[in-house]
């Protein structure tokens, strides 16, 4: 009954960085420069503390206490916010930036909770505990006592909404609570061992984040729907490749924003995964894409409603 899941059962798509594909995907993300920079710095320090030490040595000699305070930050970063806003995409690709920046190999261990751990009682807890057992063991192999680790681990806990529910929420199922506790224990194991490992957690429900998880987050990065400039960045390349003018493209930027009594616009994924394909497939295979028809299609597409946090 208590058989441990195997490595392949635990993690679906492990990635080792540097990786070209990840680099390309990361480069395609629009408007996330601040998140990219903060995330890569935090991850860089978690997997390799030598950088901060040499920075301090250069600019703030003797600031050992300061350096230690920063290096002892908990190894968790939360990516929170609206659907289709680049959380998973960033989490799956940022390792490439860190690997290049620190010049070490980084391994991503991705665990999605959405399709997992919903079976037998205890399964979620077991899944989380096994995940951390494995991540800790891997990170221990990479740790070095001379500062520069031989590599780093990023544990990605995606679709972590079940874990984001506050332990205080009365309606929270006992099993979920046990899962949250296992998660917190796991974070502490990595922190206490000072291992070259970081945990990225993605959730739509930042307001429901468990206080004990929130307290352990080195940073909570928020993601939202694209504004006019960001929608323009996403749409300009594909629409100009279709031969649309700048003025026509502006009409698409407006039509995908909060208009007509709707107080929200398209998500990033509404633009890339729904709108552009609909426009192209409407014309394919018999004719070219026409701007007027494409704009009609755009006006008929309903953007994904914002994720409603249930205020519990
Ligand atoms: N900032 C962005 N720039 C360009 N494209 C984006 C951006 N964010 C998301 N996309 C597009 O939307 C797709 C979905 O993004 P992603 O899976 O990262 O969303 P998410 O924030 O994890 O959403 P969910 O909360 O629903 O899991 C990406 O594959 C990409 O095509
Ligand atoms: Mg996601």
Short mmCIF file of C-alpha atoms in Angstrom, two decimals, residues 7 23 51 67 83 103 123 140 152 162-163 189 203 227 269 282 309 312:
data_model
loop_
_atom_site.label_atom_id
_atom_site.label_comp_id
_atom_site.label_asym_id
_atom_site.label_seq_id
_atom_site.Cartn_x
_atom_site.Cartn_y
_atom_site.Cartn_z
CA UNK A 7 10.92 9.11 -10.32
CA UNK A 23 15.78 29.80 -23.82
CA UNK A 51 28.07 35.39 -6.42
CA UNK A 67 25.22 38.34 3.43
CA UNK A 83 -4.93 32.47 -15.65
CA UNK A 103 27.45 28.77 -15.38
CA UNK A 123 -2.08 10.22 -1.60
CA UNK A 140 22.60 16.92 -1.38
CA UNK A 152 21.14 23.22 -8.69
CA UNK A 162 -4.99 22.91 -3.16
CA UNK A 163 -1.95 23.93 -1.14
CA UNK A 189 14.20 20.60 5.03
CA UNK A 203 -1.13 29.41 -7.91
CA UNK A 227 -2.14 46.01 -20.71
CA UNK A 269 -3.05 32.86 -23.61
CA UNK A 282 -10.91 30.99 -40.51
CA UNK A 309 -10.74 34.06 -5.54
CA UNK A 312 -12.67 32.28 2.58
#
